PDB file of C-alpha atoms in Angstrom:
ATOM      1  CA  MET A  98      -6.548  27.214 -11.267  1.00  0.00           C
ATOM      2  CA  ILE A  99      -4.821  24.985 -13.800  1.00  0.00           C
ATOM      3  CA  ASN A 100      -5.710  25.462 -17.468  1.00  0.00           C
ATOM      4  CA  GLY A 101      -5.412  23.146 -20.452  1.00  0.00           C
ATOM      5  CA  GLY A 102      -2.041  24.453 -21.548  1.00  0.00           C
ATOM      6  CA  LEU A 103      -0.562  23.876 -18.104  1.00  0.00           C
ATOM      7  CA  LEU A 104      -1.967  20.342 -17.994  1.00  0.00           C
ATOM      8  CA  ARG A 105      -0.452  19.665 -21.422  1.00  0.00           C
ATOM      9  CA  ASP A 106       2.957  20.892 -20.235  1.00  0.00           C
ATOM     10  CA  ALA A 107       2.661  18.798 -17.060  1.00  0.00           C
ATOM     11  CA  VAL A 108       1.936  15.613 -19.042  1.00  0.00           C
ATOM     12  CA  ILE A 109       4.864  16.285 -21.394  1.00  0.00           C
ATOM     13  CA  SER A 110       7.208  16.912 -18.470  1.00  0.00           C
ATOM     14  CA  ALA A 111       5.990  13.763 -16.714  1.00  0.00           C
ATOM     15  CA  ALA A 112       6.643  11.714 -19.847  1.00  0.00           C
ATOM     16  CA  HIS A 113      10.186  13.053 -20.181  1.00  0.00           C
ATOM     17  CA  SER A 114      10.848  12.444 -16.479  1.00  0.00           C
ATOM     18  CA  ILE A 115       9.775   8.797 -16.516  1.00  0.00           C
ATOM     19  CA  SER A 116      11.596   8.267 -19.811  1.00  0.00           C
ATOM     20  CA  ASN A 117      14.818   9.677 -18.344  1.00  0.00           C
ATOM     21  CA  LYS A 118      14.507   7.399 -15.304  1.00  0.00           C
ATOM     22  CA  LYS A 119      12.979   4.308 -16.903  1.00  0.00           C
ATOM     23  CA  LYS A 120      16.096   2.174 -16.451  1.00  0.00           C
ATOM     24  CA  SER A 121      16.136   2.714 -12.683  1.00  0.00           C
ATOM     25  CA  VAL A 122      12.416   1.855 -12.554  1.00  0.00           C
ATOM     26  CA  ASP A 123      12.977  -1.250 -14.706  1.00  0.00           C
ATOM     27  CA  GLU A 124      15.595  -2.430 -12.204  1.00  0.00           C
ATOM     28  CA  LEU A 125      12.993  -2.445  -9.400  1.00  0.00           C
ATOM     29  CA  ASN A 126      10.628  -4.686 -11.346  1.00  0.00           C
ATOM     30  CA  VAL A 127      10.128  -7.976  -9.443  1.00  0.00           C
ATOM     31  CA  PHE A 128       6.309  -8.219  -9.302  1.00  0.00           C
ATOM     32  CA  PRO A 129       4.184  -9.809 -10.733  1.00  0.00           C
ATOM     33  CA  VAL A 130       7.099 -11.201 -12.775  1.00  0.00           C
ATOM     34  CA  PRO A 131      10.718  -9.981 -12.736  1.00  0.00           C
ATOM     35  CA  ASP A 132      10.843  -9.014 -16.416  1.00  0.00           C
ATOM     36  CA  GLY A 133      12.454  -5.592 -15.924  1.00  0.00           C
ATOM     37  CA  ASP A 134      10.148  -3.603 -18.168  1.00  0.00           C
ATOM     38  CA  THR A 135       7.869  -1.537 -15.906  1.00  0.00           C
ATOM     39  CA  GLY A 136       9.647   1.767 -16.508  1.00  0.00           C
ATOM     40  CA  THR A 137       9.852   1.097 -20.231  1.00  0.00           C
ATOM     41  CA  ASN A 138       6.159   0.195 -20.484  1.00  0.00           C
ATOM     42  CA  MET A 139       5.040   3.230 -18.476  1.00  0.00           C
ATOM     43  CA  THR A 140       7.236   5.429 -20.675  1.00  0.00           C
ATOM     44  CA  LEU A 141       5.815   4.041 -23.928  1.00  0.00           C
ATOM     45  CA  THR A 142       2.282   4.497 -22.576  1.00  0.00           C
ATOM     46  CA  ILE A 143       2.625   8.121 -21.522  1.00  0.00           C
ATOM     47  CA  LEU A 144       4.667   9.054 -24.606  1.00  0.00           C
ATOM     48  CA  SER A 145       1.728   7.847 -26.674  1.00  0.00           C
ATOM     49  CA  ALA A 146      -0.444  10.263 -24.679  1.00  0.00           C
ATOM     50  CA  VAL A 147       2.041  13.082 -25.303  1.00  0.00           C
ATOM     51  CA  LYS A 148       1.908  12.521 -29.059  1.00  0.00           C
ATOM     52  CA  GLU A 149      -1.821  13.260 -29.042  1.00  0.00           C
ATOM     53  CA  VAL A 150      -1.660  15.975 -26.385  1.00  0.00           C
ATOM     54  CA  GLU A 151       0.889  17.949 -28.430  1.00  0.00           C
ATOM     55  CA  ALA A 152      -1.424  17.883 -31.446  1.00  0.00           C
ATOM     56  CA  ALA A 153      -4.552  18.885 -29.482  1.00  0.00           C
ATOM     57  CA  PRO A 154      -5.985  22.392 -29.028  1.00  0.00           C
ATOM     58  CA  ASP A 155      -5.017  24.193 -25.817  1.00  0.00           C
ATOM     59  CA  ASP A 156      -8.369  23.920 -24.051  1.00  0.00           C
ATOM     60  CA  MET A 157      -8.832  21.584 -21.076  1.00  0.00           C
ATOM     61  CA  LYS A 158     -11.454  19.395 -22.754  1.00  0.00           C
ATOM     62  CA  SER A 159      -9.237  18.653 -25.754  1.00  0.00           C
ATOM     63  CA  ILE A 160      -6.071  18.088 -23.701  1.00  0.00           C
ATOM     64  CA  ALA A 161      -7.857  15.733 -21.310  1.00  0.00           C
ATOM     65  CA  LYS A 162      -9.404  13.740 -24.146  1.00  0.00           C
ATOM     66  CA  ALA A 163      -6.063  13.472 -25.974  1.00  0.00           C
ATOM     67  CA  MET A 164      -4.321  12.328 -22.780  1.00  0.00           C
ATOM     68  CA  SER A 165      -6.919   9.602 -22.334  1.00  0.00           C
ATOM     69  CA  THR A 166      -7.100   8.294 -25.898  1.00  0.00           C
ATOM     70  CA  GLY A 167      -3.354   8.499 -26.439  1.00  0.00           C
ATOM     71  CA  SER A 168      -2.466   6.555 -23.318  1.00  0.00           C
ATOM     72  CA  LEU A 169      -5.091   3.886 -23.993  1.00  0.00           C
ATOM     73  CA  ARG A 170      -3.832   3.464 -27.534  1.00  0.00           C
ATOM     74  CA  GLY A 171      -0.230   3.140 -26.410  1.00  0.00           C
ATOM     75  CA  ALA A 172      -0.690   1.079 -23.239  1.00  0.00           C
ATOM     76  CA  ARG A 173       2.022  -1.579 -22.839  1.00  0.00           C
ATOM     77  CA  GLY A 174       2.193  -4.324 -20.212  1.00  0.00           C
ATOM     78  CA  ASN A 175       0.430  -4.424 -16.842  1.00  0.00           C
ATOM     79  CA  SER A 176       1.938  -1.171 -15.616  1.00  0.00           C
ATOM     80  CA  GLY A 177       1.105   0.616 -18.865  1.00  0.00           C
ATOM     81  CA  VAL A 178      -2.497  -0.560 -18.776  1.00  0.00           C
ATOM     82  CA  ILE A 179      -2.880   0.622 -15.174  1.00  0.00           C
ATOM     83  CA  LEU A 180      -1.255   3.976 -16.006  1.00  0.00           C
ATOM     84  CA  SER A 181      -3.548   4.404 -19.016  1.00  0.00           C
ATOM     85  CA  GLN A 182      -6.564   3.807 -16.778  1.00  0.00           C
ATOM     86  CA  LEU A 183      -5.257   6.314 -14.226  1.00  0.00           C
ATOM     87  CA  LEU A 184      -4.887   8.890 -17.014  1.00  0.00           C
ATOM     88  CA  ARG A 185      -8.248   7.983 -18.522  1.00  0.00           C
ATOM     89  CA  GLY A 186      -9.971   8.437 -15.168  1.00  0.00           C
ATOM     90  CA  PHE A 187      -8.074  11.670 -14.590  1.00  0.00           C
ATOM     91  CA  ALA A 188      -9.405  12.942 -17.913  1.00  0.00           C
ATOM     92  CA  LYS A 189     -12.927  11.795 -17.022  1.00  0.00           C
ATOM     93  CA  GLY A 190     -12.810  13.948 -13.906  1.00  0.00           C
ATOM     94  CA  LEU A 191     -12.129  16.975 -16.125  1.00  0.00           C
ATOM     95  CA  ALA A 192     -14.997  16.320 -18.558  1.00  0.00           C
ATOM     96  CA  GLY A 193     -16.725  19.579 -19.416  1.00  0.00           C
ATOM     97  CA  LYS A 194     -14.310  21.656 -17.295  1.00  0.00           C
ATOM     98  CA  LYS A 195     -12.421  24.707 -18.533  1.00  0.00           C
ATOM     99  CA  GLU A 196      -9.970  24.716 -15.643  1.00  0.00           C
ATOM    100  CA  MET A 197      -8.829  22.397 -12.879  1.00  0.00           C
ATOM    101  CA  GLY A 198      -9.217  23.633  -9.328  1.00  0.00           C
ATOM    102  CA  ALA A 199      -8.918  21.678  -6.093  1.00  0.00           C
ATOM    103  CA  ASN A 200     -12.236  19.842  -6.448  1.00  0.00           C
ATOM    104  CA  GLU A 201     -11.552  18.870 -10.046  1.00  0.00           C
ATOM    105  CA  LEU A 202      -8.066  17.607  -9.152  1.00  0.00           C
ATOM    106  CA  VAL A 203      -9.405  15.420  -6.346  1.00  0.00           C
ATOM    107  CA  GLU A 204     -12.242  14.090  -8.488  1.00  0.00           C
ATOM    108  CA  SER A 205      -9.814  13.317 -11.311  1.00  0.00           C
ATOM    109  CA  LEU A 206      -7.439  11.414  -9.033  1.00  0.00           C
ATOM    110  CA  GLU A 207     -10.344   9.402  -7.595  1.00  0.00           C
ATOM    111  CA  GLN A 208     -11.740   8.592 -11.037  1.00  0.00           C
ATOM    112  CA  GLY A 209      -8.289   7.397 -12.067  1.00  0.00           C
ATOM    113  CA  VAL A 210      -8.011   5.090  -9.054  1.00  0.00           C
ATOM    114  CA  SER A 211     -11.473   3.667  -9.694  1.00  0.00           C
ATOM    115  CA  GLY A 212     -10.616   2.878 -13.310  1.00  0.00           C
ATOM    116  CA  ALA A 213      -7.233   1.406 -12.422  1.00  0.00           C
ATOM    117  CA  TYR A 214      -8.649  -1.009  -9.841  1.00  0.00           C
ATOM    118  CA  LYS A 215     -11.356  -2.141 -12.273  1.00  0.00           C
ATOM    119  CA  SER A 216      -8.752  -2.828 -14.962  1.00  0.00           C
ATOM    120  CA  VAL A 217      -6.997  -5.488 -12.851  1.00  0.00           C
ATOM    121  CA  MET A 218      -8.585  -8.908 -12.394  1.00  0.00           C
ATOM    122  CA  LYS A 219      -7.003  -9.426  -8.979  1.00  0.00           C
ATOM    123  CA  PRO A 220      -5.906  -6.077  -7.523  1.00  0.00           C
ATOM    124  CA  THR A 221      -2.853  -6.504  -5.301  1.00  0.00           C
ATOM    125  CA  GLU A 222      -1.943  -4.073  -2.537  1.00  0.00           C
ATOM    126  CA  GLY A 223       1.659  -2.976  -2.292  1.00  0.00           C
ATOM    127  CA  THR A 224       1.682  -1.959  -5.952  1.00  0.00           C
ATOM    128  CA  ILE A 225       1.044   1.156  -8.046  1.00  0.00           C
ATOM    129  CA  LEU A 226      -2.636   0.704  -7.148  1.00  0.00           C
ATOM    130  CA  THR A 227      -1.955   1.298  -3.457  1.00  0.00           C
ATOM    131  CA  VAL A 228       0.212   4.327  -4.173  1.00  0.00           C
ATOM    132  CA  ALA A 229      -2.471   5.827  -6.424  1.00  0.00           C
ATOM    133  CA  ARG A 230      -5.332   5.089  -4.012  1.00  0.00           C
ATOM    134  CA  GLU A 231      -3.657   6.437  -0.889  1.00  0.00           C
ATOM    135  CA  SER A 232      -2.535   9.546  -2.780  1.00  0.00           C
ATOM    136  CA  ALA A 233      -6.106  10.197  -3.920  1.00  0.00           C
ATOM    137  CA  GLU A 234      -7.368   9.648  -0.367  1.00  0.00           C
ATOM    138  CA  LYS A 235      -4.850  12.224   0.876  1.00  0.00           C
ATOM    139  CA  ALA A 236      -6.043  14.658  -1.796  1.00  0.00           C
ATOM    140  CA  ARG A 237      -9.657  14.229  -0.638  1.00  0.00           C
ATOM    141  CA  GLU A 238      -8.575  14.808   2.966  1.00  0.00           C
ATOM    142  CA  MET A 239      -6.765  18.016   1.982  1.00  0.00           C
ATOM    143  CA  LEU A 240      -9.998  19.525   0.641  1.00  0.00           C
ATOM    144  CA  HIS A 241     -10.996  20.115   4.269  1.00  0.00           C
ATOM    145  CA  SER A 242      -8.163  22.597   4.719  1.00  0.00           C
ATOM    146  CA  THR A 243      -7.412  24.135   1.297  1.00  0.00           C
ATOM    147  CA  ASN A 244      -8.875  24.871  -2.116  1.00  0.00           C
ATOM    148  CA  ASP A 245      -5.474  25.334  -3.750  1.00  0.00           C
ATOM    149  CA  PRO A 246      -4.795  22.537  -6.276  1.00  0.00           C
ATOM    150  CA  ILE A 247      -1.033  23.117  -6.096  1.00  0.00           C
ATOM    151  CA  ILE A 248      -0.953  22.613  -2.321  1.00  0.00           C
ATOM    152  CA  ILE A 249      -3.029  19.457  -2.790  1.00  0.00           C
ATOM    153  CA  MET A 250      -0.644  18.195  -5.479  1.00  0.00           C
ATOM    154  CA  GLU A 251       2.266  18.803  -3.103  1.00  0.00           C
ATOM    155  CA  GLU A 252       0.588  16.591  -0.507  1.00  0.00           C
ATOM    156  CA  VAL A 253      -0.269  13.974  -3.144  1.00  0.00           C
ATOM    157  CA  CYS A 254       3.437  13.677  -3.937  1.00  0.00           C
ATOM    158  CA  LYS A 255       4.384  13.419  -0.263  1.00  0.00           C
ATOM    159  CA  GLN A 256       1.777  10.708   0.266  1.00  0.00           C
ATOM    160  CA  ALA A 257       2.844   8.850  -2.875  1.00  0.00           C
ATOM    161  CA  GLU A 258       6.409   8.691  -1.542  1.00  0.00           C
ATOM    162  CA  LEU A 259       5.231   7.507   1.883  1.00  0.00           C
ATOM    163  CA  SER A 260       3.004   4.860   0.293  1.00  0.00           C
ATOM    164  CA  LEU A 261       5.785   3.743  -2.029  1.00  0.00           C
ATOM    165  CA  ASN A 262       8.172   3.245   0.885  1.00  0.00           C
ATOM    166  CA  GLU A 263       5.552   1.064   2.605  1.00  0.00           C
ATOM    167  CA  THR A 264       5.042  -1.274  -0.394  1.00  0.00           C
ATOM    168  CA  PRO A 265       7.619  -3.880   0.775  1.00  0.00           C
ATOM    169  CA  LYS A 266       5.582  -4.332   3.976  1.00  0.00           C
ATOM    170  CA  LEU A 267       2.522  -5.211   1.902  1.00  0.00           C
ATOM    171  CA  LEU A 268       4.121  -7.397  -0.754  1.00  0.00           C
ATOM    172  CA  PRO A 269       6.526 -10.173   0.327  1.00  0.00           C
ATOM    173  CA  ALA A 270       8.148 -10.337  -3.129  1.00  0.00           C
ATOM    174  CA  LEU A 271       9.325  -6.744  -2.735  1.00  0.00           C
ATOM    175  CA  ALA A 272      10.597  -7.310   0.793  1.00  0.00           C
ATOM    176  CA  LYS A 273      12.527 -10.393  -0.330  1.00  0.00           C
ATOM    177  CA  ALA A 274      14.188  -8.474  -3.168  1.00  0.00           C
ATOM    178  CA  GLY A 275      14.780  -5.396  -1.001  1.00  0.00           C
ATOM    179  CA  VAL A 276      13.026  -3.006  -3.388  1.00  0.00           C
ATOM    180  CA  VAL A 277       9.935  -0.795  -3.557  1.00  0.00           C
ATOM    181  CA  ASP A 278       7.252  -1.360  -6.185  1.00  0.00           C
ATOM    182  CA  ALA A 279       8.412  -0.363  -9.668  1.00  0.00           C
ATOM    183  CA  GLY A 280       5.010   0.867 -10.850  1.00  0.00           C
ATOM    184  CA  GLY A 281       4.558   2.908  -7.694  1.00  0.00           C
ATOM    185  CA  LYS A 282       7.976   4.478  -8.246  1.00  0.00           C
ATOM    186  CA  GLY A 283       7.034   5.324 -11.811  1.00  0.00           C
ATOM    187  CA  LEU A 284       3.819   6.957 -10.643  1.00  0.00           C
ATOM    188  CA  LEU A 285       5.701   9.039  -8.061  1.00  0.00           C
ATOM    189  CA  ILE A 286       8.044  10.292 -10.802  1.00  0.00           C
ATOM    190  CA  ILE A 287       5.031  11.274 -12.911  1.00  0.00           C
ATOM    191  CA  PHE A 288       3.249  13.002 -10.027  1.00  0.00           C
ATOM    192  CA  GLU A 289       6.351  14.983  -9.041  1.00  0.00           C
ATOM    193  CA  ALA A 290       6.985  16.171 -12.593  1.00  0.00           C
ATOM    194  CA  MET A 291       3.366  17.315 -12.923  1.00  0.00           C
ATOM    195  CA  ARG A 292       3.542  19.102  -9.571  1.00  0.00           C
ATOM    196  CA  ASP A 293       6.666  20.989 -10.587  1.00  0.00           C
ATOM    197  CA  VAL A 294       5.032  22.291 -13.774  1.00  0.00           C
ATOM    198  CA  PHE A 295       1.859  23.254 -11.903  1.00  0.00           C
ATOM    199  CA  LYS A 296       4.094  25.282  -9.562  1.00  0.00           C
ATOM    200  CA  GLY A 297       5.587  27.168 -12.487  1.00  0.00           C
ATOM    201  CA  GLY A 298       8.617  25.024 -13.181  1.00  0.00           C
ATOM    202  CA  GLU A 299       9.991  24.361 -16.635  1.00  0.00           C
ATOM    203  CA  ILE A 300       9.185  21.258 -18.667  1.00  0.00           C
ATOM    204  CA  VAL A 301      11.786  18.546 -18.060  1.00  0.00           C
ATOM    205  CA  LYS A 302      13.843  17.966 -21.187  1.00  0.00           C
ATOM    206  CA  ALA A 303      14.134  14.455 -22.559  1.00  0.00           C
ATOM    207  CA  ASP A 304      17.611  12.967 -22.350  1.00  0.00           C
ATOM    208  CA  ALA A 305      19.339  12.296 -25.658  1.00  0.00           C
ATOM    209  CA  PRO A 306      18.708   8.720 -26.887  1.00  0.00           C
TER     210      PRO A 306
END
């Protein structure tokens, strides 16, 4: 089971990871417009969540609420708005919970996907939305064979990478530029950092400015 303190550490580590790699994510940014700011916007959004998470009590309810309100307050650009909705939905799935087990993890991922799709006027496949949705679907599938949230998170990361690598087949703009979706890449970085902390790894340190 994953407690509030572990979720807090996972969010902090995810924020540092995407911040450290934001330039490489920015360089992938060709859709919907090639403005090179996806990694930067996702970083600003999740760092806003971290600011509130670090000030919140250690219990799951408080951490989840802080993650949600902080990311919504700091959302920047399309990718930041989608990420904030993913985090908001994730928090919604933990409402009233003291710990996060397999069922809570799956529910949280699904709530995040639902919120993210609703936040976009014209959802486009081959983007962060596809990566998030297919990862959540994989998590739901894994419930048939395990009740270990860490094993499920491992499979979520594997699916996110598979989905990310398929994005150019779904979105001609990506295929033309020879890149994967920037938002999807950012989400994979976040998922992997959270997984590592859930498994007992240390919080990723932020690179010096």
